[in-house]
PDB file of C-alpha atoms and ligand atoms in Angstrom:
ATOM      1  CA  UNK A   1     129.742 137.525 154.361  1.00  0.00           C
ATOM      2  CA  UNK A   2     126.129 139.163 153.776  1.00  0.00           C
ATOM      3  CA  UNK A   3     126.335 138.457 150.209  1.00  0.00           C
ATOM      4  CA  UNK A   4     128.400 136.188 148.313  1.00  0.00           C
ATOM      5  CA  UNK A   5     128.582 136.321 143.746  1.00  0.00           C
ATOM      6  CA  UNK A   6     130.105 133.882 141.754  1.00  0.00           C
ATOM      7  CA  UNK A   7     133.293 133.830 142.690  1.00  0.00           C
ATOM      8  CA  UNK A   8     132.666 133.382 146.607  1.00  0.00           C
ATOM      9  CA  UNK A   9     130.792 130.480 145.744  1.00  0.00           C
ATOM     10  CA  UNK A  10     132.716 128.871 143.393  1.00  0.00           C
ATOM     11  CA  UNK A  11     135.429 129.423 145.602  1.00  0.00           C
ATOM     12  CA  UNK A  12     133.150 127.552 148.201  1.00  0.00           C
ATOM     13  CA  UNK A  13     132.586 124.592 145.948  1.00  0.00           C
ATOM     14  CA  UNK A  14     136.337 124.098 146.082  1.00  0.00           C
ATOM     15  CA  UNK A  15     136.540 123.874 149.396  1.00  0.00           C
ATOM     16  CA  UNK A  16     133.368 121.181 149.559  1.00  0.00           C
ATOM     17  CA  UNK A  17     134.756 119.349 146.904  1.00  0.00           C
ATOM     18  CA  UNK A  18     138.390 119.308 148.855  1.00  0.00           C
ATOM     19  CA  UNK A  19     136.233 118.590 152.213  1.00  0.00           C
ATOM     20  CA  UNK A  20     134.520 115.608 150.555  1.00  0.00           C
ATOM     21  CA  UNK A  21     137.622 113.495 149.300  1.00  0.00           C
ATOM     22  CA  UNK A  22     139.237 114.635 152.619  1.00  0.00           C
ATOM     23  CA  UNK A  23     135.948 112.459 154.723  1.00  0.00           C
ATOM     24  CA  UNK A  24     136.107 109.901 151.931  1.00  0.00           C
ATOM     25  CA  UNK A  25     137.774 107.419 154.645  1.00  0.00           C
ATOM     26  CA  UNK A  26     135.672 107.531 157.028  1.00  0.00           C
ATOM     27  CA  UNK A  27     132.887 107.444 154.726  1.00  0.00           C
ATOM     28  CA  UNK A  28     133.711 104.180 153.270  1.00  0.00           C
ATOM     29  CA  UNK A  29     134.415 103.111 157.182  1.00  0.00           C
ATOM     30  CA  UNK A  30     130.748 103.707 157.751  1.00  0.00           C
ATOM     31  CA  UNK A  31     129.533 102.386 154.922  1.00  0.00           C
ATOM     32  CA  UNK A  32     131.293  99.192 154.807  1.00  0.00           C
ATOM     33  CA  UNK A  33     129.539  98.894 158.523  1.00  0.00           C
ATOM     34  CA  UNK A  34     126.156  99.576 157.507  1.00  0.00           C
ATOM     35  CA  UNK A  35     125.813  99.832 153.447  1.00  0.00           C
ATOM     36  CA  UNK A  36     127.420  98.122 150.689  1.00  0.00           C
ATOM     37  CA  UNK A  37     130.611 100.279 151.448  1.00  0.00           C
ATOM     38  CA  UNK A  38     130.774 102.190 148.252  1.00  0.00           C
ATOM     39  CA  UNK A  39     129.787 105.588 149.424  1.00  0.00           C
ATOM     40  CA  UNK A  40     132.531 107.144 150.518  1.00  0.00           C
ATOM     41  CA  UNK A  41     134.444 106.034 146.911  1.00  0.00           C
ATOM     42  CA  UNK A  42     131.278 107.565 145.129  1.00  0.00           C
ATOM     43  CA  UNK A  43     131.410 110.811 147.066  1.00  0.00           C
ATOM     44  CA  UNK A  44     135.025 111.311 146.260  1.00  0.00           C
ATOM     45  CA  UNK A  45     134.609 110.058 142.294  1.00  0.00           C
ATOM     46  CA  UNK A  46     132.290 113.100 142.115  1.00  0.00           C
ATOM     47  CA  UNK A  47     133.926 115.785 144.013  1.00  0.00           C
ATOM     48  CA  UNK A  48     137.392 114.746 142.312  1.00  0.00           C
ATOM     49  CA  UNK A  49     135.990 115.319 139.057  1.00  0.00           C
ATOM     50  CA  UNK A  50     133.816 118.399 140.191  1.00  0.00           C
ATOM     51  CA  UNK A  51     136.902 120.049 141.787  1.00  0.00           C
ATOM     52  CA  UNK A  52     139.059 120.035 138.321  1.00  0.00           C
ATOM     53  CA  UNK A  53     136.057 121.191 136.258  1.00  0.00           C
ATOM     54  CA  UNK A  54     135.554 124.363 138.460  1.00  0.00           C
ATOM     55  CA  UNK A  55     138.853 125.204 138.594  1.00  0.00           C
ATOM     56  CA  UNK A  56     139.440 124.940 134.733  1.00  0.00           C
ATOM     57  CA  UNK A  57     135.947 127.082 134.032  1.00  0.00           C
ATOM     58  CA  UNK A  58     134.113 130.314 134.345  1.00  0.00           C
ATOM     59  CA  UNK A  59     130.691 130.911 135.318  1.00  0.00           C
ATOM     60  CA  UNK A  60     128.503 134.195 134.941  1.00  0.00           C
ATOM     61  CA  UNK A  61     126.055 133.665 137.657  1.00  0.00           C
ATOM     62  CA  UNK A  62     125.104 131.387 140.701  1.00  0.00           C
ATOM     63  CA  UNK A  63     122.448 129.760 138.758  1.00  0.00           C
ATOM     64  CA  UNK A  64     125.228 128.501 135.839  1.00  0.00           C
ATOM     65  CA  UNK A  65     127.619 128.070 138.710  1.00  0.00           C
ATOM     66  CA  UNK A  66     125.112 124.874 140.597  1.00  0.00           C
ATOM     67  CA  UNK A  67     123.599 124.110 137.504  1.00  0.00           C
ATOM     68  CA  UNK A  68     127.089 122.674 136.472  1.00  0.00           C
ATOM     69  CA  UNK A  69     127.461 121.277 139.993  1.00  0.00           C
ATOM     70  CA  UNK A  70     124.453 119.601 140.165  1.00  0.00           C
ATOM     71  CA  UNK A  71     124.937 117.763 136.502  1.00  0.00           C
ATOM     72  CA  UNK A  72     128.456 117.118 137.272  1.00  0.00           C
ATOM     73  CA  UNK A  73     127.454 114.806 140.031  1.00  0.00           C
ATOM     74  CA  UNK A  74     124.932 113.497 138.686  1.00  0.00           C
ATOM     75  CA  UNK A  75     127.022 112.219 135.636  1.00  0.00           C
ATOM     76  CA  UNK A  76     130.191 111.678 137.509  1.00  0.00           C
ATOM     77  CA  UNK A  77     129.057 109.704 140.659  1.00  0.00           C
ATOM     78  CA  UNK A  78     126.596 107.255 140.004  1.00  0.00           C
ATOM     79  CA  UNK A  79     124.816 105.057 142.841  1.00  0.00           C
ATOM     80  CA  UNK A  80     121.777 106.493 144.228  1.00  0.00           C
ATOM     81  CA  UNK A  81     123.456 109.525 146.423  1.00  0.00           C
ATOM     82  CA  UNK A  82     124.463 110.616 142.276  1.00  0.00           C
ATOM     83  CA  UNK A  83     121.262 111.459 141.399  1.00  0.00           C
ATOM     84  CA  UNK A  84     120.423 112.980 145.105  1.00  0.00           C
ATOM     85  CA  UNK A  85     123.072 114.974 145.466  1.00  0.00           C
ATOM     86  CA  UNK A  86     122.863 116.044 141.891  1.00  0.00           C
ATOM     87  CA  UNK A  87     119.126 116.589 142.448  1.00  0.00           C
ATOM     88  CA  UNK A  88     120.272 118.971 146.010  1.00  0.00           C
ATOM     89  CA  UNK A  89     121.402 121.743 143.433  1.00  0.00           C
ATOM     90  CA  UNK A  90     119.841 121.670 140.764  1.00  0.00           C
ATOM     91  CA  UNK A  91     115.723 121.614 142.058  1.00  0.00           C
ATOM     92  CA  UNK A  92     115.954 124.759 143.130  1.00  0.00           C
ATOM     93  CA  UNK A  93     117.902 126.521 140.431  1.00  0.00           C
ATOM     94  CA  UNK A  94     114.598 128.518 139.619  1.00  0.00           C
ATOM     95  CA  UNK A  95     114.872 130.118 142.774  1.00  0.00           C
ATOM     96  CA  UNK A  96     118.395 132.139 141.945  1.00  0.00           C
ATOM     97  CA  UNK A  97     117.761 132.577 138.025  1.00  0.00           C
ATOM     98  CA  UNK A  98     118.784 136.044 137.162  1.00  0.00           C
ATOM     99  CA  UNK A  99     121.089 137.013 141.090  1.00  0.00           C
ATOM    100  CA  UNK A 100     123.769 138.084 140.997  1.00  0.00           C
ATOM    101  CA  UNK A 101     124.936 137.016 144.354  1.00  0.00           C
ATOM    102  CA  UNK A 102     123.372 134.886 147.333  1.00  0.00           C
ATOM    103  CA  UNK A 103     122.347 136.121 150.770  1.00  0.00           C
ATOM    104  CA  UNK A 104     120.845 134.089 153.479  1.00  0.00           C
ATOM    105  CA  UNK A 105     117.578 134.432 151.821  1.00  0.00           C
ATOM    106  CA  UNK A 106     118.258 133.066 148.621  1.00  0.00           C
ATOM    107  CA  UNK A 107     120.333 130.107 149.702  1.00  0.00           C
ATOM    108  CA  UNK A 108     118.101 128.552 152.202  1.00  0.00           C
ATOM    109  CA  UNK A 109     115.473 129.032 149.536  1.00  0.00           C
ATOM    110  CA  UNK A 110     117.922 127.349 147.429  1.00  0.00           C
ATOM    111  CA  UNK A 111     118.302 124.891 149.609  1.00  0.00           C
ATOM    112  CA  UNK A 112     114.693 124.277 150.191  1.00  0.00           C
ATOM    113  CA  UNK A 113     114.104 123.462 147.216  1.00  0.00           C
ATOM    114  CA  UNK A 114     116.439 120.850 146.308  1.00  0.00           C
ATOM    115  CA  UNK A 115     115.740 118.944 149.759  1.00  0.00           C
ATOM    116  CA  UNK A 116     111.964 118.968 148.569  1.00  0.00           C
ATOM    117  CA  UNK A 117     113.638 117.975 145.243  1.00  0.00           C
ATOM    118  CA  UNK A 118     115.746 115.221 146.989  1.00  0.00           C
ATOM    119  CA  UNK A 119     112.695 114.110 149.093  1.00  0.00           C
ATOM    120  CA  UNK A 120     110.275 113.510 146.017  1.00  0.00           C
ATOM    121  CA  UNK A 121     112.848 111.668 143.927  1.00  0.00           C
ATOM    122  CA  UNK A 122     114.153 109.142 146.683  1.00  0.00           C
ATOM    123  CA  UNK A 123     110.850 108.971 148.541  1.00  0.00           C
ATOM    124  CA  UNK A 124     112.739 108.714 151.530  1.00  0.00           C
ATOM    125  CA  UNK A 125     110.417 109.402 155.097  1.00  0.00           C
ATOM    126  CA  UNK A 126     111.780 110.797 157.927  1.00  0.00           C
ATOM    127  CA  UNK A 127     113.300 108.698 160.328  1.00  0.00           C
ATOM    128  CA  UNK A 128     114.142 106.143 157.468  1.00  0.00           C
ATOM    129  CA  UNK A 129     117.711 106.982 158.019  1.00  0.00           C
ATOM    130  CA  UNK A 130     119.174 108.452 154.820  1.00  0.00           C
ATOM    131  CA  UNK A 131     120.358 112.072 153.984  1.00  0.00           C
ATOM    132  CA  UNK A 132     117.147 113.180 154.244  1.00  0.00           C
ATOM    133  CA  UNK A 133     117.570 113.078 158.163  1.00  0.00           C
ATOM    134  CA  UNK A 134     120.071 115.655 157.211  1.00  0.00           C
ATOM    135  CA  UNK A 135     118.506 117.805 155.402  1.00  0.00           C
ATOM    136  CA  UNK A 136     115.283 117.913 156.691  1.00  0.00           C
ATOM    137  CA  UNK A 137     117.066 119.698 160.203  1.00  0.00           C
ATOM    138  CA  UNK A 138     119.236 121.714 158.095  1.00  0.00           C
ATOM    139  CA  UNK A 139     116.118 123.202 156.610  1.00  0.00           C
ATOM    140  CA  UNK A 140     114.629 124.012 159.986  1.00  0.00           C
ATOM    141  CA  UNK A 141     117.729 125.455 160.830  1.00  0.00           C
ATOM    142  CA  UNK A 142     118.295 127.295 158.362  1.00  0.00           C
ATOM    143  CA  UNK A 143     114.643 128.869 158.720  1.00  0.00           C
ATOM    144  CA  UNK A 144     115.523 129.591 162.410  1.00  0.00           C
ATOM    145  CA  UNK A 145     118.419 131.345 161.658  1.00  0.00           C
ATOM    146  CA  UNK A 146     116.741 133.665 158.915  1.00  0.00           C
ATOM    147  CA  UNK A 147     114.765 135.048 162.005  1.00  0.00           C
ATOM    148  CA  UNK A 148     118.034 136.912 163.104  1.00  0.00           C
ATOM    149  CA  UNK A 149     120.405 137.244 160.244  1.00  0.00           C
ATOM    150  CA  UNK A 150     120.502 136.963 156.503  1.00  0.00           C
ATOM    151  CA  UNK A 151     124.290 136.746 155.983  1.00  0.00           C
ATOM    152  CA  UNK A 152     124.976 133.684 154.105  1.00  0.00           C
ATOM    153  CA  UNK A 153     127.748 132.338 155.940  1.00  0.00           C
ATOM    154  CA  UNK A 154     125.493 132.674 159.080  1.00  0.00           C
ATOM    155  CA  UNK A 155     122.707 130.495 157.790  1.00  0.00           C
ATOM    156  CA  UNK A 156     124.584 128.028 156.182  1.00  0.00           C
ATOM    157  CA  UNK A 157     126.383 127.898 159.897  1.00  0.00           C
ATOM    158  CA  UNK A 158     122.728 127.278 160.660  1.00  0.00           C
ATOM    159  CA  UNK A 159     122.418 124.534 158.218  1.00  0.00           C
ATOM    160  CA  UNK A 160     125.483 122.390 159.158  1.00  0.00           C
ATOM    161  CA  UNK A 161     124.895 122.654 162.995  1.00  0.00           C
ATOM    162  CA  UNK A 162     121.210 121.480 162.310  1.00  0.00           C
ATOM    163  CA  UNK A 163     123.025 118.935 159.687  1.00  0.00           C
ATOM    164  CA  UNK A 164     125.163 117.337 162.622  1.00  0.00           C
ATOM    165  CA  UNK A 165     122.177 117.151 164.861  1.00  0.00           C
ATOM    166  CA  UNK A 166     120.425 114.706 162.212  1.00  0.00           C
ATOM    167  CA  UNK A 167     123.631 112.586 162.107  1.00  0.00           C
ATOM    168  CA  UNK A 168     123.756 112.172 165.234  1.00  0.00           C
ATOM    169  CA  UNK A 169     119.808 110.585 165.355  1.00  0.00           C
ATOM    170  CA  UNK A 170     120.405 108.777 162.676  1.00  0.00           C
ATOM    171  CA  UNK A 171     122.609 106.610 164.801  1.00  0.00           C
ATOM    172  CA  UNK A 172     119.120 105.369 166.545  1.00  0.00           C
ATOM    173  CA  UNK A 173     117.511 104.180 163.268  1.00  0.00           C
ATOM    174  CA  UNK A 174     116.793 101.360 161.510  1.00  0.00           C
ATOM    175  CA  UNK A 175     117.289 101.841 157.736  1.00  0.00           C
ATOM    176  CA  UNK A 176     114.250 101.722 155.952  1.00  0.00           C
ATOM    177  CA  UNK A 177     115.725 102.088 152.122  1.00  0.00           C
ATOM    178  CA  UNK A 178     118.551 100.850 149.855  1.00  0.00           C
ATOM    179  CA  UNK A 179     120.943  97.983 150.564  1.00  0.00           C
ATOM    180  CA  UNK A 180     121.361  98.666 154.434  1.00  0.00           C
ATOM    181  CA  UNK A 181     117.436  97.608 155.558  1.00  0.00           C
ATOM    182  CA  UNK A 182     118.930  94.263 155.168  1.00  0.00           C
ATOM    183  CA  UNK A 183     121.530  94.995 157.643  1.00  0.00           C
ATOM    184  CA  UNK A 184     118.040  95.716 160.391  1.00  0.00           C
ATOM    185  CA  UNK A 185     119.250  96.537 164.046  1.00  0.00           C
ATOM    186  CA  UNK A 186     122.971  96.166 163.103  1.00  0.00           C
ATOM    187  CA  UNK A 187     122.742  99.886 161.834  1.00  0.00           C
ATOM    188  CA  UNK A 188     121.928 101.251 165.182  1.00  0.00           C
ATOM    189  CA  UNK A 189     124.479 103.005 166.968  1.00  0.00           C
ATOM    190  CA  UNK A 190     125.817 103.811 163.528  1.00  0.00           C
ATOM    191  CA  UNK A 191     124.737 107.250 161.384  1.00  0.00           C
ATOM    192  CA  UNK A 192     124.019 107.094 157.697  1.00  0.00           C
ATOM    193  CA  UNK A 193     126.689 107.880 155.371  1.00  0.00           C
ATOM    194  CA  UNK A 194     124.582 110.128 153.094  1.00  0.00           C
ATOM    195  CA  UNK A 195     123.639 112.089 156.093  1.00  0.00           C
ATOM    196  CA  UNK A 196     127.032 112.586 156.719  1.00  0.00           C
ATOM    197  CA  UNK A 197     128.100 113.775 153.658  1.00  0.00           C
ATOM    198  CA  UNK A 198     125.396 115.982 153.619  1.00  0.00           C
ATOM    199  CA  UNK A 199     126.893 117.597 157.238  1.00  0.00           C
ATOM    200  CA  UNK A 200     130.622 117.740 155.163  1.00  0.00           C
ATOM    201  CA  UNK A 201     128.980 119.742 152.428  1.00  0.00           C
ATOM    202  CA  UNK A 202     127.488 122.395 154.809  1.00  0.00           C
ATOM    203  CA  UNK A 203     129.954 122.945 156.765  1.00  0.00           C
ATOM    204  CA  UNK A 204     132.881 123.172 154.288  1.00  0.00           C
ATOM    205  CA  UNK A 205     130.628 126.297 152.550  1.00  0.00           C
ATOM    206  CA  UNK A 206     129.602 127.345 155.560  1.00  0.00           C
ATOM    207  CA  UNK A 207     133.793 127.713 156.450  1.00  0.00           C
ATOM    208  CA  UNK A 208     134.083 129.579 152.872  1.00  0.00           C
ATOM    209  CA  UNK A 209     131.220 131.766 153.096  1.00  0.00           C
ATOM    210  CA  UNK A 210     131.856 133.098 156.650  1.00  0.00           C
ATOM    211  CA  UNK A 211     135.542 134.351 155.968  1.00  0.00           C
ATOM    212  CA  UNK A 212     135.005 137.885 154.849  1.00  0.00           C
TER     213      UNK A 212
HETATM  214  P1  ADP B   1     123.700 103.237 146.999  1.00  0.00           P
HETATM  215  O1  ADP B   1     122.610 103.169 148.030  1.00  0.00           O
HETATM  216  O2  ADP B   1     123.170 103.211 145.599  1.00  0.00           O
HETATM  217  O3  ADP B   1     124.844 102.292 147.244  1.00  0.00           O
HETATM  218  P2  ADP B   1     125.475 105.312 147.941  1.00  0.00           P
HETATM  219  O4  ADP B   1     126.231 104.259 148.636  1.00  0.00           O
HETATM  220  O5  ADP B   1     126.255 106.254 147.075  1.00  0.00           O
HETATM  221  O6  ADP B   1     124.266 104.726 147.113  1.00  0.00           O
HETATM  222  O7  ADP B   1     124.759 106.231 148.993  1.00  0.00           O
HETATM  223  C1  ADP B   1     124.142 105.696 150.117  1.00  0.00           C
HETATM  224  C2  ADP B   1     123.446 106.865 150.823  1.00  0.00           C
HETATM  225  O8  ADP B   1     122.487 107.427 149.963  1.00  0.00           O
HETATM  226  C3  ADP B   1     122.692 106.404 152.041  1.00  0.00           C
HETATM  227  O9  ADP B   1     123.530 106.501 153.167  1.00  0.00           O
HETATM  228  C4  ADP B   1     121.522 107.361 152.113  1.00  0.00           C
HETATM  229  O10 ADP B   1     121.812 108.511 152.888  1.00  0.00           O
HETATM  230  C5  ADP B   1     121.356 107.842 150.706  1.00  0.00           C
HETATM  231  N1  ADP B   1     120.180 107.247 150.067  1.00  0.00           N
HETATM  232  C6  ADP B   1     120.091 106.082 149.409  1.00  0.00           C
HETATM  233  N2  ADP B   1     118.848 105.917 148.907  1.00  0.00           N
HETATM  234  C7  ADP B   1     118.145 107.030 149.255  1.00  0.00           C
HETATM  235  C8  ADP B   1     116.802 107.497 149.015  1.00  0.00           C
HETATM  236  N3  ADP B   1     115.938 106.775 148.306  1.00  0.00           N
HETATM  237  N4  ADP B   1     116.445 108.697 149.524  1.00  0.00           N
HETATM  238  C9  ADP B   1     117.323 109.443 150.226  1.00  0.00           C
HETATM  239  N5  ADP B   1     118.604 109.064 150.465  1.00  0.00           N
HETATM  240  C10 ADP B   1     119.004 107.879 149.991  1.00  0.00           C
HETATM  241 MG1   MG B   2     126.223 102.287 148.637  1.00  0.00          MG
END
């Protein structure tokens, strides 16, 4: 899909929101390893409650469409990945006011956006194993991609492949932030929750947006 409107990406959230409770187990596995164990509960709180309020409402454009998202999670999940993963859509809301539908373009700009978003409001480094070890490749990814193609489904491929690369170093670091730095060379040979989640949301809208 070059292109997708409203409805492709609502459509899309759905499916992330259906992809998130579905990883909440192992999640939670993770997290009980490395964190204080509550991510994976979190992550599905939010998406539960995102999934019935998209269904049961309308949008008009993409920019309504995330701006719900992003408040939705932010009220609905709490913990620190709330606020980050609320933060994810809604930074870079600017960036799609007045489309009518998404390309390639305008969601890795999107995207963008909300990591730098993410990166300023959680101050996490790279390589201080959190989401942003995610993100940070899915951005370069994403960038890559653009060089060839500017379907949406394409780059958001992009995204998650870059995504899954990040969770796989994060199983070499040493968290720097939140409850797991006390946890110090336990955490290696484990990823980071957040990052993970972050490599379930890409690649359950990547799956949505690259069905024509
Ligand atoms: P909490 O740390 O409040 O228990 P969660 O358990 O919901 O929050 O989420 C933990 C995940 O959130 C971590 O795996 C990490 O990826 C991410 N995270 C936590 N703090 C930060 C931060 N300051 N910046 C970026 N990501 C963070
Ligand atoms: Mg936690």
């Amino acid at each position: 899909m070059k292109f997708a409107d409203v409805t492709a990406l609502k459509a899309a959230m759905i499916e992330v929101s259906q992809a998130v409770i579905s990883a909440e187990p192992e999640l939670t596995r993770v997290d009980s390893v490395i964190g204080d164990g509550d991510h994976g509960l979190g992550m599905k709180t939010g998406f539960t409650v995102l999934r019935e309020q998209l269904s049961g409402e309308s949008f008009h454009s993409p920019y309504e469409l995330f701006h719900s998202v992003g408040l939705c999670l932010v009220k609905s999940m709490g913990g620190s990945s709330g606020v980050l993963f609320g933060t994810l859509f809604i930074s870079g809301l600017d960036v799609i006011k007045d489309k009518e539908s998404l390309n390639g373009v305008d969601i890795a700009a999107f995207f963008t956006k909300g990591i730098q978003g993410v990166i300023h409001r959680g101050r996490a480094k790279p390589g201080y194993k959190t989401m942003v070890d995610a993100l940070l490749p899915a951005q370069s990814a994403m960038e890559e991609a653009l060089k060839s193609t500017d379907d949406i489904g394409q780059v958001l491929k992009a995204a998650h492949t870059g995504a899954l690369q990040g969770v796989e170093a994060t199983k070499n670091m040493v968290s720097r932030l939140g409850r797991s730095k006390n946890f110090r060379e336990q955490v290696i040979g484990w990823p980071d929750p957040g990052a993970m989640s972050v490599s379930v949301v890409f690649g359950a809208m990547a799956n949505s947006l690259s069905r024509d």
